[in-house]
């Protein structure tokens, strides 16, 4: 069964890889063509009809099927509220609700790479070859907001503050936690870090050591407060018990998977200057995306 599941994901990755190649071959003037439509539709369909893929999948199915909503969030997350009520009151299958979220995810990813579409060839390989597809299918609302943010990074690059803020506020009506992305606008005022290899390795090394130190568990209370601030009040106790449990300590123990993440992070930092030289001009958002890759690496091990 395990081998069959692996083959299915390989097939998904290959189909999207093939479609992206055809899209680029037919992309004579850089405009949208039918193959990009196939690319988006394929992802949307497989994400919509999935069953029990992602830890919250069944919860979302119940939400759309029975119209379940958090009464404390109805007034704040009005877009999510109306989507759930529309699917439920129309008698539509929950797959339609999941499909709408999946469509927003992949469409924003494609539009974010509008000026460097060749990246979309590797997206399915990375997505299905790692944990990213599972992340997209688990925290559906949060990851949908994250994909919109990926697209909205162009407003950061273009220094269009109003458009960026309006986009983030709109996203907050889908999930309240989007508001924590507002400070991300000021990233363009930070210095280029891709050439500061020694400083980056020092910061990353400190984060890594802190994350592997048992006494670091004392910061759990701060993580709980951040969870509450981001609009995850119902998760606050779960986060505390999760971070402090022996099971979590075992799952986060340094092993082959953690070693692979460590090697990838070190490689990105070590080759930062070379990556900037090779792709800096080809990918307009390189500096922003590179900063977030470093931030994620530090935060993950921390």
mmCIF file of C-alpha atoms in Angstrom:
data_model
loop_
_atom_site.group_PDB
_atom_site.id
_atom_site.type_symbol
_atom_site.label_atom_id
_atom_site.label_comp_id
_atom_site.label_asym_id
_atom_site.label_seq_id
_atom_site.Cartn_x
_atom_site.Cartn_y
_atom_site.Cartn_z
ATOM 1 C CA UNK A 1 0.000 0.000 0.000
ATOM 2 C CA UNK A 2 2.839 2.340 0.886
ATOM 3 C CA UNK A 3 4.527 1.735 -2.479
ATOM 4 C CA UNK A 4 1.230 2.379 -4.294
ATOM 5 C CA UNK A 5 0.791 5.704 -2.473
ATOM 6 C CA UNK A 6 4.331 6.739 -3.393
ATOM 7 C CA UNK A 7 3.666 5.870 -7.043
ATOM 8 C CA UNK A 8 0.459 7.924 -7.016
ATOM 9 C CA UNK A 9 2.303 11.018 -5.805
ATOM 10 C CA UNK A 10 5.068 10.429 -8.350
ATOM 11 C CA UNK A 11 2.371 10.269 -11.033
ATOM 12 C CA UNK A 12 0.827 13.537 -9.803
ATOM 13 C CA UNK A 13 4.227 15.241 -9.845
ATOM 14 C CA UNK A 14 5.020 13.933 -13.325
ATOM 15 C CA UNK A 15 1.676 15.068 -14.787
ATOM 16 C CA UNK A 16 2.077 18.622 -13.466
ATOM 17 C CA UNK A 17 5.750 18.607 -14.524
ATOM 18 C CA UNK A 18 4.748 17.542 -18.050
ATOM 19 C CA UNK A 19 1.987 20.161 -18.259
ATOM 20 C CA UNK A 20 4.380 22.903 -17.108
ATOM 21 C CA UNK A 21 6.907 21.887 -19.775
ATOM 22 C CA UNK A 22 4.233 22.034 -22.464
ATOM 23 C CA UNK A 23 3.046 25.392 -21.139
ATOM 24 C CA UNK A 24 6.538 26.859 -21.383
ATOM 25 C CA UNK A 25 7.017 25.441 -24.890
ATOM 26 C CA UNK A 26 3.764 27.132 -25.930
ATOM 27 C CA UNK A 27 4.530 30.331 -23.989
ATOM 28 C CA UNK A 28 5.733 32.458 -26.894
ATOM 29 C CA UNK A 29 4.818 35.862 -25.452
ATOM 30 C CA UNK A 30 4.752 35.139 -21.725
ATOM 31 C CA UNK A 31 0.950 35.152 -21.532
ATOM 32 C CA UNK A 32 -1.396 32.637 -19.952
ATOM 33 C CA UNK A 33 -2.159 29.660 -22.183
ATOM 34 C CA UNK A 34 -4.356 26.564 -22.025
ATOM 35 C CA UNK A 35 -1.631 24.459 -20.421
ATOM 36 C CA UNK A 36 -1.443 26.732 -17.388
ATOM 37 C CA UNK A 37 -5.197 26.251 -17.110
ATOM 38 C CA UNK A 38 -4.654 22.471 -17.161
ATOM 39 C CA UNK A 39 -1.949 22.925 -14.513
ATOM 40 C CA UNK A 40 -4.305 24.781 -12.187
ATOM 41 C CA UNK A 41 -7.302 22.531 -12.879
ATOM 42 C CA UNK A 42 -5.349 19.312 -12.264
ATOM 43 C CA UNK A 43 -4.130 20.458 -8.853
ATOM 44 C CA UNK A 44 -7.568 21.799 -7.941
ATOM 45 C CA UNK A 45 -9.290 18.512 -8.787
ATOM 46 C CA UNK A 46 -6.922 16.189 -6.923
ATOM 47 C CA UNK A 47 -6.976 18.501 -3.902
ATOM 48 C CA UNK A 48 -10.776 18.739 -3.967
ATOM 49 C CA UNK A 49 -11.486 14.994 -4.119
ATOM 50 C CA UNK A 50 -8.814 13.922 -1.642
ATOM 51 C CA UNK A 51 -9.973 12.048 1.441
ATOM 52 C CA UNK A 52 -8.158 12.059 4.772
ATOM 53 C CA UNK A 53 -5.063 13.679 3.256
ATOM 54 C CA UNK A 54 -3.914 16.218 5.809
ATOM 55 C CA UNK A 55 -4.603 16.076 9.527
ATOM 56 C CA UNK A 56 -7.578 18.486 9.317
ATOM 57 C CA UNK A 57 -9.099 17.092 6.118
ATOM 58 C CA UNK A 58 -11.993 15.298 7.811
ATOM 59 C CA UNK A 59 -12.642 18.342 9.993
ATOM 60 C CA UNK A 60 -12.996 20.546 6.907
ATOM 61 C CA UNK A 61 -15.306 18.004 5.295
ATOM 62 C CA UNK A 62 -17.548 18.127 8.382
ATOM 63 C CA UNK A 63 -17.432 21.938 8.424
ATOM 64 C CA UNK A 64 -18.634 22.207 4.828
ATOM 65 C CA UNK A 65 -21.127 19.338 5.155
ATOM 66 C CA UNK A 66 -22.822 20.514 8.344
ATOM 67 C CA UNK A 67 -22.078 24.240 8.173
ATOM 68 C CA UNK A 68 -20.070 24.177 11.383
ATOM 69 C CA UNK A 69 -18.550 27.519 12.320
ATOM 70 C CA UNK A 70 -16.727 28.967 15.298
ATOM 71 C CA UNK A 71 -19.254 31.452 16.661
ATOM 72 C CA UNK A 72 -16.420 33.589 18.075
ATOM 73 C CA UNK A 73 -14.901 34.071 14.608
ATOM 74 C CA UNK A 74 -17.983 34.614 12.418
ATOM 75 C CA UNK A 75 -17.831 38.413 12.524
ATOM 76 C CA UNK A 76 -14.069 38.527 11.916
ATOM 77 C CA UNK A 77 -13.665 35.830 9.249
ATOM 78 C CA UNK A 78 -16.626 36.810 7.089
ATOM 79 C CA UNK A 79 -15.252 35.454 3.799
ATOM 80 C CA UNK A 80 -14.718 32.027 5.357
ATOM 81 C CA UNK A 81 -18.149 32.229 6.985
ATOM 82 C CA UNK A 82 -19.920 32.992 3.708
ATOM 83 C CA UNK A 83 -17.996 30.246 1.875
ATOM 84 C CA UNK A 84 -18.990 27.619 4.442
ATOM 85 C CA UNK A 85 -22.614 28.762 4.470
ATOM 86 C CA UNK A 86 -22.752 28.837 0.654
ATOM 87 C CA UNK A 87 -21.460 25.252 0.328
ATOM 88 C CA UNK A 88 -23.672 23.974 3.149
ATOM 89 C CA UNK A 89 -26.905 25.784 2.258
ATOM 90 C CA UNK A 90 -26.524 24.963 -1.457
ATOM 91 C CA UNK A 91 -26.268 21.274 -0.610
ATOM 92 C CA UNK A 92 -22.957 21.004 -2.465
ATOM 93 C CA UNK A 93 -20.428 18.315 -1.660
ATOM 94 C CA UNK A 94 -17.612 19.367 0.649
ATOM 95 C CA UNK A 95 -15.236 18.769 -2.278
ATOM 96 C CA UNK A 96 -16.462 22.040 -3.805
ATOM 97 C CA UNK A 97 -15.355 23.977 -0.720
ATOM 98 C CA UNK A 98 -11.991 22.231 -0.618
ATOM 99 C CA UNK A 99 -11.649 22.789 -4.358
ATOM 100 C CA UNK A 100 -12.208 26.535 -4.046
ATOM 101 C CA UNK A 101 -9.436 26.754 -1.448
ATOM 102 C CA UNK A 102 -7.137 24.592 -3.593
ATOM 103 C CA UNK A 103 -7.825 26.760 -6.652
ATOM 104 C CA UNK A 104 -6.816 29.908 -4.767
ATOM 105 C CA UNK A 105 -3.650 28.175 -3.579
ATOM 106 C CA UNK A 106 -2.359 27.006 -6.947
ATOM 107 C CA UNK A 107 -3.567 30.050 -8.893
ATOM 108 C CA UNK A 108 -1.662 32.378 -6.564
ATOM 109 C CA UNK A 109 1.455 30.198 -6.803
ATOM 110 C CA UNK A 110 1.322 30.362 -10.610
ATOM 111 C CA UNK A 111 0.703 34.123 -10.634
ATOM 112 C CA UNK A 112 3.526 34.676 -8.131
ATOM 113 C CA UNK A 113 5.886 33.050 -10.651
ATOM 114 C CA UNK A 114 4.481 35.018 -13.567
ATOM 115 C CA UNK A 115 7.845 36.552 -14.471
ATOM 116 C CA UNK A 116 9.788 33.318 -13.938
ATOM 117 C CA UNK A 117 7.387 30.553 -14.947
ATOM 118 C CA UNK A 118 10.185 28.001 -15.394
ATOM 119 C CA UNK A 119 10.101 27.638 -11.593
ATOM 120 C CA UNK A 120 6.682 26.012 -11.971
ATOM 121 C CA UNK A 121 8.359 22.985 -13.574
ATOM 122 C CA UNK A 122 10.006 22.152 -10.256
ATOM 123 C CA UNK A 123 7.059 23.114 -8.037
ATOM 124 C CA UNK A 124 5.208 19.753 -8.350
ATOM 125 C CA UNK A 125 8.444 17.815 -7.788
ATOM 126 C CA UNK A 126 9.153 19.730 -4.584
ATOM 127 C CA UNK A 127 5.488 19.791 -3.549
ATOM 128 C CA UNK A 128 4.771 16.069 -3.890
ATOM 129 C CA UNK A 129 8.325 14.970 -3.141
ATOM 130 C CA UNK A 130 8.307 16.522 0.323
ATOM 131 C CA UNK A 131 5.820 17.542 2.996
ATOM 132 C CA UNK A 132 4.511 20.680 1.264
ATOM 133 C CA UNK A 133 1.466 19.071 -0.350
ATOM 134 C CA UNK A 134 0.524 17.634 3.034
ATOM 135 C CA UNK A 135 0.899 21.081 4.598
ATOM 136 C CA UNK A 136 -1.331 22.609 1.910
ATOM 137 C CA UNK A 137 -3.962 19.935 2.494
ATOM 138 C CA UNK A 138 -3.816 20.106 6.314
ATOM 139 C CA UNK A 139 -3.910 23.759 7.384
ATOM 140 C CA UNK A 140 -6.151 24.640 4.450
ATOM 141 C CA UNK A 141 -7.123 28.177 5.415
ATOM 142 C CA UNK A 142 -3.697 29.182 6.717
ATOM 143 C CA UNK A 143 -1.937 27.801 3.633
ATOM 144 C CA UNK A 144 -4.456 29.470 1.332
ATOM 145 C CA UNK A 145 -3.592 32.773 2.986
ATOM 146 C CA UNK A 146 0.116 31.904 2.662
ATOM 147 C CA UNK A 147 -0.286 31.368 -1.093
ATOM 148 C CA UNK A 148 -2.053 34.714 -1.476
ATOM 149 C CA UNK A 149 0.801 36.279 0.485
ATOM 150 C CA UNK A 150 3.285 34.660 -1.909
ATOM 151 C CA UNK A 151 1.535 36.468 -4.767
ATOM 152 C CA UNK A 152 1.203 39.723 -2.822
ATOM 153 C CA UNK A 153 4.989 39.882 -2.320
ATOM 154 C CA UNK A 154 5.062 41.784 -5.599
ATOM 155 C CA UNK A 155 3.456 44.717 -3.778
ATOM 156 C CA UNK A 156 6.344 44.627 -1.298
ATOM 157 C CA UNK A 157 8.839 44.731 -4.163
ATOM 158 C CA UNK A 158 6.959 47.559 -5.877
ATOM 159 C CA UNK A 159 6.553 49.394 -2.547
ATOM 160 C CA UNK A 160 2.775 49.581 -2.945
ATOM 161 C CA UNK A 161 1.930 49.710 0.739
ATOM 162 C CA UNK A 162 -1.804 50.310 0.394
ATOM 163 C CA UNK A 163 -2.370 47.414 -2.009
ATOM 164 C CA UNK A 164 -0.354 45.073 0.219
ATOM 165 C CA UNK A 165 -2.189 46.064 3.393
ATOM 166 C CA UNK A 166 -5.591 45.763 1.708
ATOM 167 C CA UNK A 167 -4.662 42.292 0.447
ATOM 168 C CA UNK A 168 -3.589 41.156 3.914
ATOM 169 C CA UNK A 169 -6.705 42.606 5.535
ATOM 170 C CA UNK A 170 -8.812 40.800 2.941
ATOM 171 C CA UNK A 171 -6.962 37.572 3.779
ATOM 172 C CA UNK A 172 -7.686 38.136 7.475
ATOM 173 C CA UNK A 173 -11.385 37.769 6.648
ATOM 174 C CA UNK A 174 -10.499 34.245 5.539
ATOM 175 C CA UNK A 175 -8.226 33.499 8.497
ATOM 176 C CA UNK A 176 -7.466 35.956 11.264
ATOM 177 C CA UNK A 177 -3.786 34.992 11.505
ATOM 178 C CA UNK A 178 -3.071 36.803 8.200
ATOM 179 C CA UNK A 179 -2.657 40.009 10.210
ATOM 180 C CA UNK A 180 0.740 38.859 11.474
ATOM 181 C CA UNK A 181 1.994 39.254 7.883
ATOM 182 C CA UNK A 182 1.624 43.041 7.944
ATOM 183 C CA UNK A 183 5.198 43.665 9.253
ATOM 184 C CA UNK A 184 6.545 41.597 6.336
ATOM 185 C CA UNK A 185 6.067 44.640 4.111
ATOM 186 C CA UNK A 186 9.131 46.291 5.657
ATOM 187 C CA UNK A 187 11.460 43.478 4.610
ATOM 188 C CA UNK A 188 12.624 45.510 1.600
ATOM 189 C CA UNK A 189 14.241 47.982 3.980
ATOM 190 C CA UNK A 190 16.519 45.255 5.363
ATOM 191 C CA UNK A 191 20.015 44.785 3.852
ATOM 192 C CA UNK A 192 20.684 42.000 1.356
ATOM 193 C CA UNK A 193 21.722 39.006 3.452
ATOM 194 C CA UNK A 194 22.684 36.584 0.670
ATOM 195 C CA UNK A 195 26.361 37.616 0.839
ATOM 196 C CA UNK A 196 26.604 37.631 4.641
ATOM 197 C CA UNK A 197 27.447 33.960 4.930
ATOM 198 C CA UNK A 198 29.282 34.019 8.278
ATOM 199 C CA UNK A 199 26.613 36.082 10.046
ATOM 200 C CA UNK A 200 23.821 33.886 8.674
ATOM 201 C CA UNK A 201 25.609 30.695 9.710
ATOM 202 C CA UNK A 202 26.130 32.122 13.194
ATOM 203 C CA UNK A 203 22.455 33.042 13.603
ATOM 204 C CA UNK A 204 21.309 29.732 12.148
ATOM 205 C CA UNK A 205 23.744 27.800 14.348
ATOM 206 C CA UNK A 206 22.453 29.525 17.488
ATOM 207 C CA UNK A 207 18.852 28.742 16.506
ATOM 208 C CA UNK A 208 19.790 25.131 15.851
ATOM 209 C CA UNK A 209 21.569 24.735 19.208
ATOM 210 C CA UNK A 210 18.734 26.436 21.074
ATOM 211 C CA UNK A 211 16.196 24.131 19.440
ATOM 212 C CA UNK A 212 18.183 21.055 20.476
ATOM 213 C CA UNK A 213 18.575 22.257 24.076
ATOM 214 C CA UNK A 214 16.000 20.808 26.548
ATOM 215 C CA UNK A 215 16.055 23.933 28.729
ATOM 216 C CA UNK A 216 14.722 25.898 25.763
ATOM 217 C CA UNK A 217 11.286 24.452 26.572
ATOM 218 C CA UNK A 218 10.902 27.332 29.041
ATOM 219 C CA UNK A 219 9.873 29.566 26.127
ATOM 220 C CA UNK A 220 6.681 27.549 25.617
ATOM 221 C CA UNK A 221 4.667 30.261 27.349
ATOM 222 C CA UNK A 222 5.795 32.793 24.717
ATOM 223 C CA UNK A 223 4.757 30.439 21.924
ATOM 224 C CA UNK A 224 1.354 30.086 23.565
ATOM 225 C CA UNK A 225 0.957 33.870 23.722
ATOM 226 C CA UNK A 226 1.942 34.191 20.059
ATOM 227 C CA UNK A 227 -0.574 31.473 19.196
ATOM 228 C CA UNK A 228 -3.292 33.396 20.999
ATOM 229 C CA UNK A 229 -2.323 36.673 19.291
ATOM 230 C CA UNK A 230 -2.446 35.046 15.847
ATOM 231 C CA UNK A 231 -6.055 33.998 16.358
ATOM 232 C CA UNK A 232 -5.538 30.390 17.459
ATOM 233 C CA UNK A 233 -7.128 30.674 20.894
ATOM 234 C CA UNK A 234 -8.549 27.159 20.678
ATOM 235 C CA UNK A 235 -5.071 25.800 19.946
ATOM 236 C CA UNK A 236 -3.304 27.557 22.823
ATOM 237 C CA UNK A 237 -3.498 24.680 25.305
ATOM 238 C CA UNK A 238 -2.770 22.133 22.579
ATOM 239 C CA UNK A 239 0.388 23.998 21.571
ATOM 240 C CA UNK A 240 1.636 24.054 25.139
ATOM 241 C CA UNK A 241 1.015 20.369 25.758
ATOM 242 C CA UNK A 242 2.375 19.471 22.321
ATOM 243 C CA UNK A 243 5.654 21.341 22.754
ATOM 244 C CA UNK A 244 6.159 20.005 26.243
ATOM 245 C CA UNK A 245 5.304 16.354 25.622
ATOM 246 C CA UNK A 246 7.790 13.470 25.540
ATOM 247 C CA UNK A 247 6.246 12.316 22.262
ATOM 248 C CA UNK A 248 7.128 15.619 20.640
ATOM 249 C CA UNK A 249 10.657 15.506 22.010
ATOM 250 C CA UNK A 250 11.060 12.098 20.407
ATOM 251 C CA UNK A 251 9.574 13.170 17.049
ATOM 252 C CA UNK A 252 11.855 16.213 16.935
ATOM 253 C CA UNK A 253 14.947 14.219 17.864
ATOM 254 C CA UNK A 254 17.829 14.688 15.467
ATOM 255 C CA UNK A 255 17.651 11.936 12.861
ATOM 256 C CA UNK A 256 17.828 11.427 9.072
ATOM 257 C CA UNK A 257 14.901 13.761 8.312
ATOM 258 C CA UNK A 258 16.225 16.553 10.525
ATOM 259 C CA UNK A 259 19.684 16.009 9.036
ATOM 260 C CA UNK A 260 18.289 16.504 5.525
ATOM 261 C CA UNK A 261 16.582 19.758 6.590
ATOM 262 C CA UNK A 262 19.818 20.907 8.229
ATOM 263 C CA UNK A 263 21.867 20.171 5.093
ATOM 264 C CA UNK A 264 19.381 22.003 2.860
ATOM 265 C CA UNK A 265 19.418 25.050 5.133
ATOM 266 C CA UNK A 266 23.234 25.132 5.330
ATOM 267 C CA UNK A 267 23.469 24.723 1.549
ATOM 268 C CA UNK A 268 21.084 27.651 0.938
ATOM 269 C CA UNK A 269 23.108 29.850 3.292
ATOM 270 C CA UNK A 270 26.508 28.757 1.953
ATOM 271 C CA UNK A 271 25.506 29.209 -1.686
ATOM 272 C CA UNK A 272 23.555 32.425 -1.099
ATOM 273 C CA UNK A 273 25.928 34.678 -3.007
ATOM 274 C CA UNK A 274 26.110 32.251 -5.937
ATOM 275 C CA UNK A 275 22.315 31.884 -6.007
ATOM 276 C CA UNK A 276 21.945 35.675 -6.001
ATOM 277 C CA UNK A 277 24.431 36.014 -8.857
ATOM 278 C CA UNK A 278 22.684 33.315 -10.902
ATOM 279 C CA UNK A 279 19.031 34.060 -10.212
ATOM 280 C CA UNK A 280 18.934 37.580 -8.737
ATOM 281 C CA UNK A 281 18.087 39.263 -12.025
ATOM 282 C CA UNK A 282 15.954 36.425 -13.380
ATOM 283 C CA UNK A 283 13.710 36.265 -10.314
ATOM 284 C CA UNK A 284 12.533 39.776 -9.305
ATOM 285 C CA UNK A 285 11.445 38.576 -5.859
ATOM 286 C CA UNK A 286 14.693 36.717 -5.158
ATOM 287 C CA UNK A 287 15.795 38.864 -2.186
ATOM 288 C CA UNK A 288 12.409 38.605 -0.475
ATOM 289 C CA UNK A 289 12.030 34.880 -1.036
ATOM 290 C CA UNK A 290 15.624 34.228 0.006
ATOM 291 C CA UNK A 291 15.110 36.115 3.262
ATOM 292 C CA UNK A 292 11.999 34.095 4.064
ATOM 293 C CA UNK A 293 13.822 30.831 3.300
ATOM 294 C CA UNK A 294 16.469 31.809 5.859
ATOM 295 C CA UNK A 295 13.831 32.929 8.349
ATOM 296 C CA UNK A 296 11.963 29.632 7.950
ATOM 297 C CA UNK A 297 15.168 27.610 8.429
ATOM 298 C CA UNK A 298 15.954 29.427 11.673
ATOM 299 C CA UNK A 299 12.380 29.278 12.958
ATOM 300 C CA UNK A 300 12.008 25.578 12.098
ATOM 301 C CA UNK A 301 15.024 24.470 14.144
ATOM 302 C CA UNK A 302 14.321 27.002 16.876
#
